mmCIF file of C-alpha atoms in Angstrom:
data_model
loop_
_atom_site.group_PDB
_atom_site.id
_atom_site.type_symbol
_atom_site.label_atom_id
_atom_site.label_comp_id
_atom_site.label_asym_id
_atom_site.label_seq_id
_atom_site.Cartn_x
_atom_site.Cartn_y
_atom_site.Cartn_z
ATOM 1 C CA MET A 1 -137.301 -25.034 55.785
ATOM 2 C CA GLY A 2 -140.351 -26.233 53.907
ATOM 3 C CA PRO A 3 -143.873 -25.675 55.218
ATOM 4 C CA GLU A 4 -144.402 -29.408 55.831
ATOM 5 C CA LEU A 5 -141.227 -29.664 57.882
ATOM 6 C CA GLN A 6 -142.090 -26.532 59.838
ATOM 7 C CA TYR A 7 -145.551 -27.939 60.538
ATOM 8 C CA GLN A 8 -144.047 -31.194 61.844
ATOM 9 C CA VAL A 9 -141.665 -29.240 64.088
ATOM 10 C CA MET A 10 -144.627 -27.269 65.478
ATOM 11 C CA ILE A 11 -146.589 -30.476 66.138
ATOM 12 C CA ASN A 12 -143.605 -32.101 67.884
ATOM 13 C CA ARG A 13 -143.001 -29.014 70.030
ATOM 14 C CA ALA A 14 -146.674 -28.860 71.016
ATOM 15 C CA ALA A 15 -146.535 -32.526 72.053
ATOM 16 C CA GLN A 16 -143.402 -31.880 74.135
ATOM 17 C CA LEU A 17 -145.029 -28.936 75.887
ATOM 18 C CA GLN A 18 -148.134 -30.994 76.653
ATOM 19 C CA GLU A 19 -145.981 -33.755 78.166
ATOM 20 C CA GLU A 20 -144.108 -31.227 80.307
ATOM 21 C CA ALA A 21 -147.378 -29.683 81.466
ATOM 22 C CA ALA A 22 -148.764 -33.095 82.413
ATOM 23 C CA SER A 23 -145.591 -33.900 84.333
ATOM 24 C CA HIS A 24 -145.740 -30.581 86.165
ATOM 25 C CA ARG A 25 -149.415 -31.114 86.981
ATOM 26 C CA ARG A 26 -148.682 -34.570 88.444
ATOM 27 C CA ALA A 27 -145.875 -33.122 90.571
ATOM 28 C CA ARG A 28 -148.164 -30.400 91.947
ATOM 29 C CA GLU A 29 -150.892 -32.956 92.699
ATOM 30 C CA ALA A 30 -148.377 -35.162 94.526
ATOM 31 C CA GLN A 31 -147.156 -32.214 96.601
ATOM 32 C CA ALA A 32 -150.728 -31.245 97.464
ATOM 33 C CA ALA A 33 -151.531 -34.820 98.497
ATOM 34 C CA THR A 34 -148.435 -34.986 100.693
ATOM 35 C CA LYS A 35 -149.280 -31.688 102.376
ATOM 36 C CA GLY A 36 -152.872 -32.833 102.869
ATOM 37 C CA ARG A 37 -151.740 -36.019 104.600
ATOM 38 C CA GLN A 38 -149.330 -34.093 106.825
ATOM 39 C CA ARG A 39 -152.013 -31.597 107.812
ATOM 40 C CA ALA A 40 -154.503 -34.372 108.534
ATOM 41 C CA GLY A 41 -151.957 -36.056 110.814
ATOM 42 C CA GLN A 42 -151.262 -32.811 112.642
ATOM 43 C CA ARG A 43 -154.981 -32.212 113.058
ATOM 44 C CA ARG A 44 -155.408 -35.666 114.611
ATOM 45 C CA LEU A 45 -152.522 -35.036 117.006
ATOM 46 C CA ARG A 46 -154.020 -31.723 118.098
ATOM 47 C CA ALA A 47 -157.389 -33.401 118.596
ATOM 48 C CA ALA A 48 -155.828 -36.181 120.685
ATOM 49 C CA PHE A 49 -153.916 -33.751 122.895
ATOM 50 C CA GLY A 50 -157.009 -31.604 123.298
ATOM 51 C CA LYS A 51 -158.945 -34.614 124.544
ATOM 52 C CA LEU A 52 -156.148 -35.521 126.964
ATOM 53 C CA ARG A 53 -156.083 -32.023 128.453
ATOM 54 C CA THR A 54 -159.825 -31.879 129.061
ATOM 55 C CA SER A 55 -160.037 -35.387 130.565
#
C-alpha cells in the first residue's frame, strides 16, 4: 500500500470515528434531556402532593 493510499485510509477512518463520536454524544444528550424532563415531572408531583397534605 502506497503512502498516499495509507494517508487517505487514515483520513477516512478519522472521519468515521468523528461521526460515530458525534452520534454517541447526541444519544447521551437525548438521554440526559429525557431523564431531566422525567425528574422535573416527578418533582412537580411531589410538590403538588406536599401542598395537598399541608392544606
